[in-house]
Coordinates of C-alpha atoms in Angstrom, one line a residue:
X1 CA 156.7 82.9 80.1
X2 CA 155.4 83.4 83.4
X3 CA 151.8 84.8 83.6
X4 CA 151.7 88.7 84.7
X5 CA 149.3 90.5 86.6
X6 CA 146.5 92.4 85.0
X7 CA 146.9 96.4 85.5
X8 CA 143.3 97.4 85.1
X9 CA 142.0 99.3 88.0
X10 CA 141.9 102.1 90.3
X11 CA 145.0 103.9 91.7
X12 CA 144.8 107.0 93.8
X13 CA 147.9 109.4 94.8
X14 CA 149.2 112.6 95.3
X15 CA 151.6 115.0 93.3
X16 CA 155.2 115.0 94.4
X17 CA 155.4 118.5 94.5
X18 CA 152.1 119.5 95.5
X19 CA 150.7 116.6 97.9
X20 CA 147.3 118.5 98.7
X21 CA 146.6 117.5 94.7
X22 CA 144.9 114.4 94.5
X23 CA 144.3 112.1 91.5
X24 CA 142.2 109.2 91.4
X25 CA 142.9 107.5 88.1
X26 CA 141.2 104.5 86.6
X27 CA 143.3 102.2 84.2
X28 CA 141.1 100.0 81.8
X29 CA 143.3 98.2 79.4
X30 CA 143.3 94.6 80.2
X31 CA 141.4 92.1 82.5
X32 CA 138.0 91.4 82.2
X33 CA 135.7 93.2 79.0
X34 CA 138.6 95.9 78.8
X35 CA 137.4 99.2 77.6
X36 CA 140.7 100.6 76.5
X37 CA 140.4 104.0 78.3
X38 CA 141.9 105.6 81.0
X39 CA 139.9 108.0 83.2
X40 CA 140.0 109.8 86.4
X41 CA 139.2 112.8 88.9
X42 CA 141.3 115.4 90.5
X43 CA 140.6 116.5 94.0
X44 CA 142.0 119.2 96.4
X45 CA 142.9 118.4 99.9
X46 CA 142.2 121.1 102.3
X47 CA 141.4 121.5 106.2
X48 CA 139.0 123.9 106.9
X49 CA 138.9 124.5 110.9
X50 CA 141.4 121.1 111.2
X51 CA 138.7 118.8 109.3
X52 CA 140.1 117.6 106.2
X53 CA 138.5 117.2 103.1
X54 CA 138.4 116.5 99.3
X55 CA 137.3 119.1 96.8
X56 CA 136.3 117.7 93.4
X57 CA 138.0 119.8 90.9
X58 CA 137.6 118.0 87.4
X59 CA 137.3 114.8 85.5
X60 CA 139.3 113.7 82.5
X61 CA 139.8 110.8 80.3
X62 CA 141.9 109.4 77.7
X63 CA 140.3 107.2 74.7
X64 CA 142.3 104.7 73.0
X65 CA 145.4 105.2 74.8
X66 CA 148.6 103.8 73.2
X67 CA 149.9 101.0 75.5
X68 CA 153.7 99.7 75.1
X69 CA 156.4 98.1 77.6
X70 CA 157.8 94.8 78.3
X71 CA 157.9 92.1 81.0
X72 CA 159.1 94.6 83.6
X73 CA 156.9 97.9 82.8
X74 CA 153.9 98.8 80.8
X75 CA 153.4 102.3 79.9
X76 CA 150.2 103.7 78.7
X77 CA 150.0 107.1 77.2
X78 CA 147.6 109.4 74.9
X79 CA 146.0 112.8 74.6
X80 CA 143.5 114.2 77.4
X81 CA 140.1 114.3 75.7
X82 CA 139.1 117.8 74.7
X83 CA 142.3 119.2 75.8
X84 CA 144.7 119.0 72.8
X85 CA 147.5 120.7 74.5
X86 CA 147.4 117.8 77.6
X87 CA 148.7 114.4 77.5
X88 CA 149.4 111.4 80.3
X89 CA 152.1 109.2 80.5
X90 CA 151.5 106.1 82.9
X91 CA 154.4 103.9 84.0
X92 CA 153.5 100.7 85.7
X93 CA 155.8 97.9 86.9
X94 CA 154.7 94.5 86.2
X95 CA 154.5 91.7 88.4
X96 CA 153.6 88.0 88.3
X97 CA 149.9 86.9 88.7
X98 CA 149.0 86.6 92.2
X99 CA 151.6 89.4 93.6
X100 CA 150.6 92.7 94.8
X101 CA 150.4 95.7 92.2
X102 CA 153.3 98.3 93.2
X103 CA 152.4 101.9 92.8
X104 CA 152.3 103.5 89.5
X105 CA 153.7 106.8 88.2
X106 CA 151.5 109.3 86.3
X107 CA 153.2 112.0 84.3
X108 CA 150.7 115.0 83.2
X109 CA 152.1 116.7 80.5
X110 CA 151.2 120.4 78.8
X111 CA 152.4 120.7 75.3
X112 CA 154.6 117.8 75.8
X113 CA 156.5 118.7 79.1
X114 CA 156.0 117.4 82.3
X115 CA 154.0 119.6 84.6
X116 CA 153.0 117.2 87.3
X117 CA 154.0 113.6 88.9
X118 CA 151.7 111.5 90.7
X119 CA 152.7 108.7 92.7
X120 CA 149.6 106.2 93.1
X121 CA 149.4 102.9 94.9
X122 CA 146.5 100.6 93.5
X123 CA 143.1 101.3 95.9
X124 CA 140.7 98.9 94.0
X125 CA 140.5 96.2 91.4
X126 CA 137.3 97.7 90.9
X127 CA 136.9 101.0 88.8
X128 CA 134.2 102.7 91.1
X129 CA 132.7 101.6 94.2
X130 CA 129.0 102.2 95.7
X131 CA 126.8 101.3 98.6
X132 CA 123.2 100.6 98.5
X133 CA 121.3 101.4 101.6
X134 CA 118.6 98.9 101.4
X135 CA 115.0 98.8 103.3
X136 CA 112.4 95.8 103.0
X137 CA 109.1 95.6 104.4
X138 CA 108.3 92.5 106.4
X139 CA 108.0 89.8 104.2
X140 CA 109.6 91.3 101.0
X141 CA 113.1 90.1 100.0
X142 CA 115.7 90.6 97.2
X143 CA 116.7 87.4 95.7
X144 CA 120.5 86.5 96.6
X145 CA 122.9 84.1 94.9
X146 CA 120.4 83.0 92.3
X147 CA 121.3 80.0 89.9
X148 CA 121.2 81.8 86.3
X149 CA 120.4 78.0 84.5
X150 CA 116.5 78.9 84.4
X151 CA 114.8 77.9 81.2
X152 CA 114.5 79.5 79.1
X153 CA 118.4 80.6 79.3
X154 CA 121.5 80.8 77.1
X155 CA 124.1 77.8 77.5
X156 CA 127.2 78.1 79.4
X157 CA 126.2 80.6 82.3
X158 CA 128.1 80.0 85.6
X159 CA 126.5 81.2 88.9
X160 CA 125.3 82.5 91.5
X161 CA 124.2 85.9 90.2
X162 CA 123.3 88.9 92.1
X163 CA 122.7 92.6 92.2
X164 CA 126.6 92.5 93.6
X165 CA 127.8 90.1 91.0
X166 CA 125.7 92.1 88.1
X167 CA 127.8 95.1 88.8
X168 CA 130.9 93.5 89.6
X169 CA 131.0 92.0 86.0
X170 CA 131.1 95.8 84.9
X171 CA 133.7 96.6 87.2
X172 CA 131.7 98.0 89.7
X173 CA 131.9 97.1 93.4
X174 CA 128.3 97.7 94.5
X175 CA 128.2 96.9 98.2
X176 CA 124.6 96.2 99.6
X177 CA 123.4 97.0 103.3
X178 CA 120.3 95.8 104.4
X179 CA 119.4 98.3 106.8
X180 CA 115.9 97.6 108.3
X181 CA 112.9 95.6 107.9
X182 CA 110.1 97.7 108.1
X183 CA 107.1 96.2 110.4
X184 CA 103.3 97.0 110.2
X185 CA 101.7 97.2 113.7
X186 CA 98.4 98.4 112.3
X187 CA 97.3 95.4 110.5
X188 CA 97.9 92.9 107.4
X189 CA 96.8 95.8 104.9
X190 CA 98.7 98.8 106.3
X191 CA 102.1 98.1 104.5
X192 CA 101.0 96.9 101.5
X193 CA 100.4 99.4 98.9
X194 CA 102.6 102.6 98.7
X195 CA 101.8 105.6 96.6
X196 CA 104.3 108.1 95.3
X197 CA 103.7 110.5 98.1
X198 CA 104.3 107.5 100.9
X199 CA 107.3 106.1 99.2
X200 CA 108.9 110.0 98.8
X201 CA 108.2 110.6 102.7
X202 CA 109.9 106.8 103.1
X203 CA 112.9 108.0 101.5
X204 CA 113.2 111.2 103.1
X205 CA 112.6 109.6 106.7
X206 CA 114.7 106.4 106.1
X207 CA 118.1 107.3 103.9
X208 CA 120.5 107.4 106.8
X209 CA 123.3 108.5 104.7
X210 CA 121.6 111.4 103.1
X211 CA 124.1 114.2 103.5
X212 CA 122.8 116.7 100.9
X213 CA 125.6 116.5 98.5
X214 CA 126.6 114.2 95.7
X215 CA 128.0 110.8 97.2
X216 CA 128.4 107.0 96.1
X217 CA 125.5 106.1 98.4
X218 CA 121.9 104.9 97.2
X219 CA 118.7 104.5 99.0
X220 CA 116.6 101.5 98.2
X221 CA 113.5 99.9 99.3
X222 CA 111.2 96.6 98.7
X223 CA 107.6 96.9 99.4
X224 CA 104.8 94.6 98.4
X225 CA 103.0 97.0 95.7
X226 CA 103.3 100.2 94.6
X227 CA 99.7 101.9 94.1
X228 CA 98.8 102.1 90.5
X229 CA 95.8 104.8 89.5
X230 CA 94.9 102.5 86.8
X231 CA 93.9 98.7 88.0
X232 CA 94.8 98.0 84.2
X233 CA 98.6 97.7 84.9
X234 CA 101.3 96.9 87.9
X235 CA 104.1 99.2 88.8
X236 CA 107.6 97.0 89.1
X237 CA 109.2 100.0 90.4
X238 CA 110.2 103.7 90.8
X239 CA 113.0 105.9 90.8
X240 CA 113.0 109.0 92.8
X241 CA 114.4 111.9 90.9
X242 CA 113.7 115.1 93.2
X243 CA 115.6 116.5 95.7
X244 CA 114.8 115.5 99.5
X245 CA 113.2 117.7 102.3
X246 CA 115.9 120.6 102.1
X247 CA 115.3 124.1 100.6
X248 CA 117.2 124.3 97.3
X249 CA 118.4 120.7 97.3
X250 CA 118.8 119.7 93.6
X251 CA 120.4 116.2 93.9
X252 CA 119.3 113.5 91.5
X253 CA 118.8 109.9 91.1
X254 CA 119.3 109.3 95.0
X255 CA 116.7 106.5 95.4
X256 CA 114.6 103.7 93.9
X257 CA 111.6 101.2 95.1
X258 CA 110.7 97.9 94.2
X259 CA 107.5 96.5 94.1
X260 CA 108.2 92.7 95.3
X261 CA 104.9 91.3 95.5
X262 CA 103.9 92.5 92.0
X263 CA 107.1 91.2 90.3
X264 CA 106.6 87.7 92.0
X265 CA 102.7 87.6 91.0
X266 CA 103.1 88.5 87.5
X267 CA 102.1 86.1 84.8
X268 CA 102.8 85.6 81.1
X269 CA 102.2 82.1 80.0
X270 CA 105.1 80.0 81.4
X271 CA 107.6 82.6 81.6
X272 CA 107.3 83.8 85.2
X273 CA 105.6 80.2 86.6
X274 CA 108.2 79.0 89.0
X275 CA 109.7 80.7 92.0
X276 CA 113.3 80.8 90.3
X277 CA 111.6 82.6 87.2
X278 CA 109.9 85.3 89.4
X279 CA 113.4 85.8 91.2
X280 CA 115.0 86.3 87.7
X281 CA 112.4 89.0 86.7
X282 CA 112.8 90.7 90.0
X283 CA 116.7 90.8 90.0
X284 CA 116.7 92.0 86.3
X285 CA 114.4 94.5 87.3
X286 CA 116.2 95.6 90.1
X287 CA 119.4 95.8 88.2
X288 CA 117.6 97.8 85.9
X289 CA 116.4 100.4 88.1
X290 CA 119.7 100.9 89.9
X291 CA 121.0 101.2 86.3
X292 CA 118.9 104.3 85.8
X293 CA 120.4 105.4 89.3
X294 CA 123.8 105.4 87.6
X295 CA 122.2 107.7 84.5
X296 CA 121.8 104.7 82.1
X297 CA 119.1 105.1 79.8
X298 CA 117.1 102.5 78.1
X299 CA 119.1 100.9 75.3
X300 CA 116.9 102.2 72.7
X301 CA 117.1 105.8 73.7
X302 CA 120.9 106.3 74.7
X303 CA 123.1 108.4 72.4
X304 CA 125.5 105.9 71.8
X305 CA 124.9 102.7 69.6
X306 CA 120.9 102.6 70.3
X307 CA 119.9 99.0 70.4
X308 CA 116.7 97.3 70.7
X309 CA 118.2 93.7 69.9
X310 CA 120.5 94.0 73.2
X311 CA 120.4 91.7 76.0
X312 CA 121.7 94.2 78.6
X313 CA 119.7 94.9 81.8
X314 CA 118.7 98.2 80.5
X315 CA 116.3 96.7 77.8
X316 CA 113.1 95.7 78.2
X317 CA 112.1 92.0 77.7
X318 CA 109.2 92.6 76.0
X319 CA 110.8 95.1 73.4
X320 CA 113.7 92.9 72.6
X321 CA 114.2 92.3 68.6
X322 CA 117.3 90.0 68.4
X323 CA 116.4 87.6 65.8
X324 CA 113.2 86.3 67.5
X325 CA 111.5 89.0 69.5
X326 CA 109.9 89.2 72.6
X327 CA 110.6 88.4 76.5
X328 CA 111.1 84.6 75.7
X329 CA 113.7 85.4 73.0
X330 CA 115.1 88.0 75.5
X331 CA 115.5 85.3 78.4
X332 CA 117.0 82.8 76.0
X333 CA 120.0 84.9 75.2
X334 CA 120.2 87.1 78.3
X335 CA 123.8 86.6 80.1
X336 CA 123.3 88.8 83.4
X337 CA 125.4 91.6 81.4
X338 CA 125.7 95.3 80.7
X339 CA 126.5 96.3 77.1
X340 CA 130.2 97.8 76.4
X341 CA 128.8 101.3 76.0
X342 CA 127.2 101.2 79.3
X343 CA 130.2 99.6 80.9
X344 CA 132.3 102.1 79.8
X345 CA 129.9 104.8 80.8
X346 CA 129.8 103.4 84.5
X347 CA 133.6 103.0 84.5
X348 CA 134.7 106.3 82.8
X349 CA 132.0 109.0 82.5
X350 CA 132.6 112.4 84.2
X351 CA 132.1 112.2 88.3
X352 CA 129.2 114.5 88.1
X353 CA 127.2 112.2 85.2
X354 CA 127.0 109.1 87.4
X355 CA 127.4 109.7 91.1
X356 CA 124.4 109.6 92.7
X357 CA 123.1 113.0 93.7
X358 CA 124.9 114.4 90.7
X359 CA 123.4 115.9 87.4
X360 CA 119.7 114.8 86.1
X361 CA 118.6 112.0 84.5
X362 CA 119.8 111.3 80.5
X363 CA 116.6 110.7 78.8
X364 CA 117.8 110.0 75.3
X365 CA 119.3 111.2 71.9
X366 CA 116.9 113.5 70.3
X367 CA 117.8 117.5 70.7
X368 CA 114.0 118.4 69.8
X369 CA 110.7 116.3 69.1
X370 CA 110.0 116.5 65.2
X371 CA 107.0 118.1 63.6
X372 CA 104.1 115.9 63.4
X373 CA 103.2 115.0 60.1
X374 CA 100.7 112.6 58.8
X375 CA 100.6 110.6 62.2
X376 CA 98.2 107.7 62.1
X377 CA 96.6 109.5 65.3
X378 CA 95.8 112.9 66.2
X379 CA 97.3 114.1 69.2
X380 CA 96.7 117.3 70.8
X381 CA 98.1 119.3 73.6
X382 CA 96.0 121.9 75.1
X383 CA 96.3 124.7 78.1
X384 CA 95.1 127.7 79.5
X385 CA 96.6 130.5 76.9
X386 CA 97.6 132.7 80.0
X387 CA 98.4 131.5 83.7
X388 CA 99.2 133.3 86.8
X389 CA 102.9 133.2 87.9
X390 CA 101.7 131.4 91.1
X391 CA 99.5 128.8 89.1
X392 CA 100.4 125.0 88.6
X393 CA 100.4 124.5 85.2
X394 CA 98.6 121.5 83.7
X395 CA 98.4 120.6 80.1
X396 CA 96.1 118.0 78.6
X397 CA 97.2 115.5 76.2
X398 CA 94.3 114.1 74.1
X399 CA 95.2 111.2 71.6
X400 CA 92.3 110.2 69.2
X401 CA 92.4 107.0 66.7
X402 CA 91.8 108.5 63.0
X403 CA 92.6 104.9 61.9
X404 CA 90.1 102.5 60.7
X405 CA 91.0 99.9 63.4
X406 CA 91.4 99.5 67.0
X407 CA 94.8 100.8 68.2
X408 CA 97.1 99.9 71.5
X409 CA 98.3 102.8 73.7
X410 CA 100.4 102.5 76.8
X411 CA 98.2 101.9 79.8
X412 CA 100.4 104.2 81.8
X413 CA 100.4 107.6 79.3
X414 CA 102.4 110.1 81.1
X415 CA 106.1 111.3 81.3
X416 CA 106.7 109.2 84.5
X417 CA 106.4 106.0 82.6
X418 CA 108.4 107.4 79.7
X419 CA 105.6 107.2 77.2
X420 CA 105.2 111.0 77.4
X421 CA 107.9 113.5 76.2
X422 CA 107.4 117.2 76.9
X423 CA 109.9 120.0 75.7
X424 CA 109.5 123.4 76.6
X425 CA 111.3 126.8 74.7
X426 CA 111.5 129.2 77.4
X427 CA 111.2 133.1 77.0
X428 CA 114.8 133.5 77.0
X429 CA 115.1 130.9 74.2
X430 CA 116.4 128.0 76.3
X431 CA 115.2 124.6 75.0
X432 CA 114.5 122.1 77.9
X433 CA 113.1 118.7 78.4
X434 CA 110.4 118.1 81.1
X435 CA 112.0 115.9 83.9
X436 CA 109.3 114.2 85.8
X437 CA 110.0 114.1 89.6
X438 CA 109.0 110.1 89.6
X439 CA 109.7 107.5 87.1
X440 CA 107.8 104.3 86.7
X441 CA 108.9 100.7 85.8
X442 CA 105.6 99.6 84.3
X443 CA 105.1 95.7 83.9
X444 CA 104.6 94.4 80.6
X445 CA 101.1 94.4 78.9
X446 CA 99.8 97.3 80.2
X447 CA 98.0 98.9 77.2
X448 CA 94.7 100.2 76.4
X449 CA 92.7 99.7 73.5
X450 CA 91.5 102.7 71.7
X451 CA 88.6 102.0 68.9
X452 CA 88.3 104.1 65.6
X453 CA 87.3 107.7 66.3
X454 CA 87.8 107.2 69.8
X455 CA 90.0 109.6 72.1
X456 CA 91.7 109.4 75.3
X457 CA 92.8 112.5 77.4
X458 CA 95.6 112.7 80.1
X459 CA 96.5 115.7 82.6
X460 CA 100.1 116.3 82.7
X461 CA 101.4 118.3 85.5
X462 CA 104.1 120.6 83.9
X463 CA 105.1 122.8 86.8
X464 CA 106.4 120.0 88.8
X465 CA 110.0 118.8 87.8
X466 CA 113.0 117.1 88.8
X467 CA 115.3 120.2 88.2
X468 CA 112.6 123.0 90.0
X469 CA 110.4 125.2 88.7
X470 CA 109.4 124.5 85.1
X471 CA 108.1 128.3 84.4
X472 CA 110.6 130.2 86.1
X473 CA 110.5 133.5 83.8
X474 CA 107.6 135.4 82.9
X475 CA 106.7 135.5 79.1
X476 CA 105.8 132.9 76.2
X477 CA 106.5 129.6 76.4
X478 CA 106.3 127.2 73.5
X479 CA 105.4 123.4 74.4
X480 CA 105.5 120.5 72.3
X481 CA 104.8 116.8 73.4
X482 CA 105.1 113.3 71.7
X483 CA 104.0 110.2 72.9
X484 CA 106.1 107.0 72.7
X485 CA 103.7 103.8 72.1
X486 CA 106.8 101.6 71.4
X487 CA 110.8 101.9 71.2
X488 CA 111.8 104.0 68.1
X489 CA 108.0 105.4 67.4
X490 CA 107.7 109.1 68.5
X491 CA 104.4 110.6 67.6
X492 CA 104.3 114.4 68.2
X493 CA 101.6 116.7 69.1
X494 CA 101.0 120.1 67.7
X495 CA 103.0 123.2 69.1
X496 CA 101.4 125.1 71.9
X497 CA 101.9 128.7 73.2
X498 CA 101.4 129.6 76.8
X499 CA 102.3 132.7 78.5
X500 CA 103.2 133.1 82.1
X501 CA 102.2 136.5 83.5
X502 CA 104.3 138.8 85.7
X503 CA 103.1 138.8 89.3
X504 CA 100.8 141.5 89.9
X505 CA 101.6 143.1 93.3
X506 CA 103.5 142.2 96.2
X507 CA 100.9 139.7 97.7
X508 CA 101.4 137.7 94.3
X509 CA 105.3 137.7 94.8
X510 CA 104.6 136.2 98.2
X511 CA 102.2 133.6 97.0
X512 CA 104.8 132.8 94.3
X513 CA 107.4 132.3 96.9
X514 CA 105.2 130.0 98.6
X515 CA 103.9 127.6 95.8
X516 CA 107.5 127.1 94.5
X517 CA 109.1 126.0 97.5
X518 CA 110.4 122.5 97.0
X519 CA 108.4 121.1 99.9
X520 CA 105.1 122.9 98.8
X521 CA 105.7 121.6 95.1
X522 CA 105.8 117.9 96.6
X523 CA 102.9 118.4 98.5
X524 CA 100.8 119.8 95.3
X525 CA 102.4 117.0 92.9
X526 CA 101.9 114.1 95.3
X527 CA 98.5 115.1 97.0
X528 CA 99.7 115.4 100.3
X529 CA 102.1 114.3 102.9
X530 CA 101.8 112.6 106.1
X531 CA 105.5 113.3 107.0
X532 CA 104.9 117.0 107.3
X533 CA 101.3 117.5 108.9
X534 CA 101.8 120.8 109.6
X535 CA 102.7 122.1 106.0
X536 CA 98.9 121.3 105.5
X537 CA 97.8 123.5 108.2
X538 CA 100.4 126.4 106.5
X539 CA 98.6 125.7 103.2
X540 CA 95.3 125.9 104.4
X541 CA 95.9 129.4 105.8
X542 CA 97.7 130.3 102.4
X543 CA 94.8 129.4 100.6
X544 CA 92.1 131.3 102.6
X545 CA 94.6 134.5 102.7
X546 CA 95.1 134.4 98.9
X547 CA 91.6 133.6 97.7
X548 CA 91.6 137.2 96.0
X549 CA 95.1 137.4 95.0
X550 CA 94.8 134.2 92.7
X551 CA 91.7 132.5 92.8
X552 CA 93.2 129.5 90.8
X553 CA 96.0 128.9 93.0
X554 CA 93.7 128.5 95.8
X555 CA 91.9 126.0 94.0
X556 CA 95.1 124.1 93.3
X557 CA 95.7 124.2 96.9
X558 CA 92.6 122.8 97.9
X559 CA 92.6 120.3 95.7
X560 CA 96.0 119.1 97.2
X561 CA 94.8 119.4 100.7
X562 CA 91.4 117.3 99.9
X563 CA 93.5 114.5 98.4
X564 CA 95.8 114.6 101.4
X565 CA 92.7 114.8 103.8
X566 CA 91.2 112.0 102.0
X567 CA 94.0 109.5 102.0
X568 CA 94.8 107.0 104.5
X569 CA 98.6 107.6 104.6
X570 CA 101.4 105.7 105.8
X571 CA 104.0 106.8 107.6
X572 CA 107.1 105.5 109.8
X573 CA 107.3 105.3 113.8
X574 CA 109.6 103.6 116.2
X575 CA 109.0 100.8 118.7
X576 CA 111.6 99.5 120.7
X577 CA 114.2 101.3 118.5
X578 CA 112.8 99.6 115.3
X579 CA 111.0 101.2 112.4
X580 CA 107.4 100.8 112.1
X581 CA 104.8 101.2 109.6
X582 CA 101.8 103.2 110.7
X583 CA 98.7 104.9 109.3
X584 CA 96.9 108.4 109.5
X585 CA 93.7 108.0 109.2
X586 CA 91.4 110.2 106.5
X587 CA 89.9 113.2 107.9
X588 CA 86.9 113.3 105.7
X589 CA 85.0 116.5 106.6
X590 CA 88.4 118.2 105.8
X591 CA 88.9 116.4 102.3
X592 CA 85.1 117.4 101.6
X593 CA 85.4 120.6 102.7
X594 CA 88.8 121.4 100.5
X595 CA 87.6 119.4 97.4
X596 CA 84.2 121.2 97.1
X597 CA 86.1 124.6 97.4
X598 CA 88.2 123.1 94.6
X599 CA 85.6 122.2 92.3
X600 CA 83.5 125.3 93.0
X601 CA 83.1 127.7 90.4
X602 CA 85.9 130.2 89.4
X603 CA 85.9 133.6 87.5
X604 CA 88.0 130.9 84.7
X605 CA 88.0 127.4 84.4
X606 CA 91.1 126.3 86.6
X607 CA 91.2 122.6 86.0
X608 CA 91.2 120.3 82.8
X609 CA 88.2 117.6 82.3
X610 CA 90.6 114.5 83.4
X611 CA 91.7 116.5 86.6
X612 CA 88.5 117.7 87.3
X613 CA 86.7 114.1 86.8
X614 CA 89.5 113.0 89.5
X615 CA 88.7 115.6 91.8
X616 CA 84.8 114.8 91.5
X617 CA 85.4 111.0 92.0
X618 CA 87.6 111.8 95.4
X619 CA 84.5 114.3 96.4
X620 CA 81.9 111.3 95.9
X621 CA 84.1 109.1 97.9
X622 CA 84.4 111.4 100.6
X623 CA 80.9 112.0 100.8
X624 CA 80.0 108.3 100.8

């Protein structure tokens, strides 16, 4: 019998009686790693002012459709999920392997009657297509066409492998566009270390395809190192989960950055002692970060079939528990693939859940953090009982070792590293999870030892989130935190009550409008921005004018301004049409002036101990 062409892939077409109605349908019943599902998106074609555009209407999915037919036709049918009265029947002509796939016919039924028919030519062998716009700092590269037969590795791997091939195996067409090589005109150190503020400024400046909307385009940049505030651990990468500079933008998951030098200098015995092994670590981590941009959580955090023994890109090698444990065992079993549940998500999830700039990052499968009982460590969450509506809110998380022996804690204890989770119940009863604006991928082994009786305190900025202001309502908030020292281990804090006052007068309303602006929130969170120098001048004036309106808020503004002026901050200029990295020199006089104002006595305490210690250290450095 002659071999027949597989039918899986993407088809796109219009309704016969209503041509402005467009359907894009993904058929996934045969071929490579079939997920036995049909999904699609519905659009309306409009032409306002003579310019044609497509308006997204809805997504749909048919799970486990019935497949029938013969050597001439295949039929696929089933109920549309969450719509008991709707179903689809698809008629697909069968042709010999190697032939062009003819158009298919899609019948949409309500209560068993056909209400719409779509003629859909095949548009792609893949299920979704996306573009990554990639910048690299001079000397930084992304491994391409890597031979996967690197010791240790499983037998039977075929290559080469790359970022594109990793997603192609999942049925996703990723196109990588090397946009620019960032060069450095100020010396060998200017572009080496990048902090969060600089990386976010860089993304805003360099994402040429940004259009303030959901789109299948992602920005990525490779720099040598990403600044770690703790020298005890390395940052391999970050995902940007905050809107760009446009006011009101809430486009999530639009960019990621990788620290190429940190990845290539990381050592762990003989696991990463050759260039090929280092390239493997780099590429696995890069695919991991891009996977997060597709809204994929870690394998042990996902709702559907959580698995620490997974060999997916979305597991951490050091967390692997499949038979033997640890990184060596992971690489011995790693086959450069995603898990089926992840493949099904990328191919068939609703558009808003996966498209870059769509819905916010999906963390895990817990509806709420459990109440702490008999934990081996004491976890205390504290904050001021009452804050003003204009005041950035910081909570202090203190971990105390009540055991008889030393314990290890994550070196980066923060929501950004995924080692701390925060949930808030608002005055209106809505339970929300704190979504940090930035997410860090930390190198393995970054732990801190806590001896018996010792405590460690960290400050958590609660006001700044990827989803906008965390405290939009006046009234009482109930807050709980938990640390996640290892996969499947969640240790909860006490519950905390915090009350946000109503703005006292028109001046307080005016100040609240300033500090909740997206650009100001980013300035406060990152401690400045070289890309927006005029904002520092504006906030200096605001701090002076509203010193009496809110002494606490004025000190928070001064603290951010002091950090801003104290830093040697990188930004981009252009020379001969090429992007060039340059640096703004610190203004130490302005740094001292603002930091002294920030730590000056106030009618009530403004900063917690960890934040006050950080500000005092910056002030000492600025004074020289």
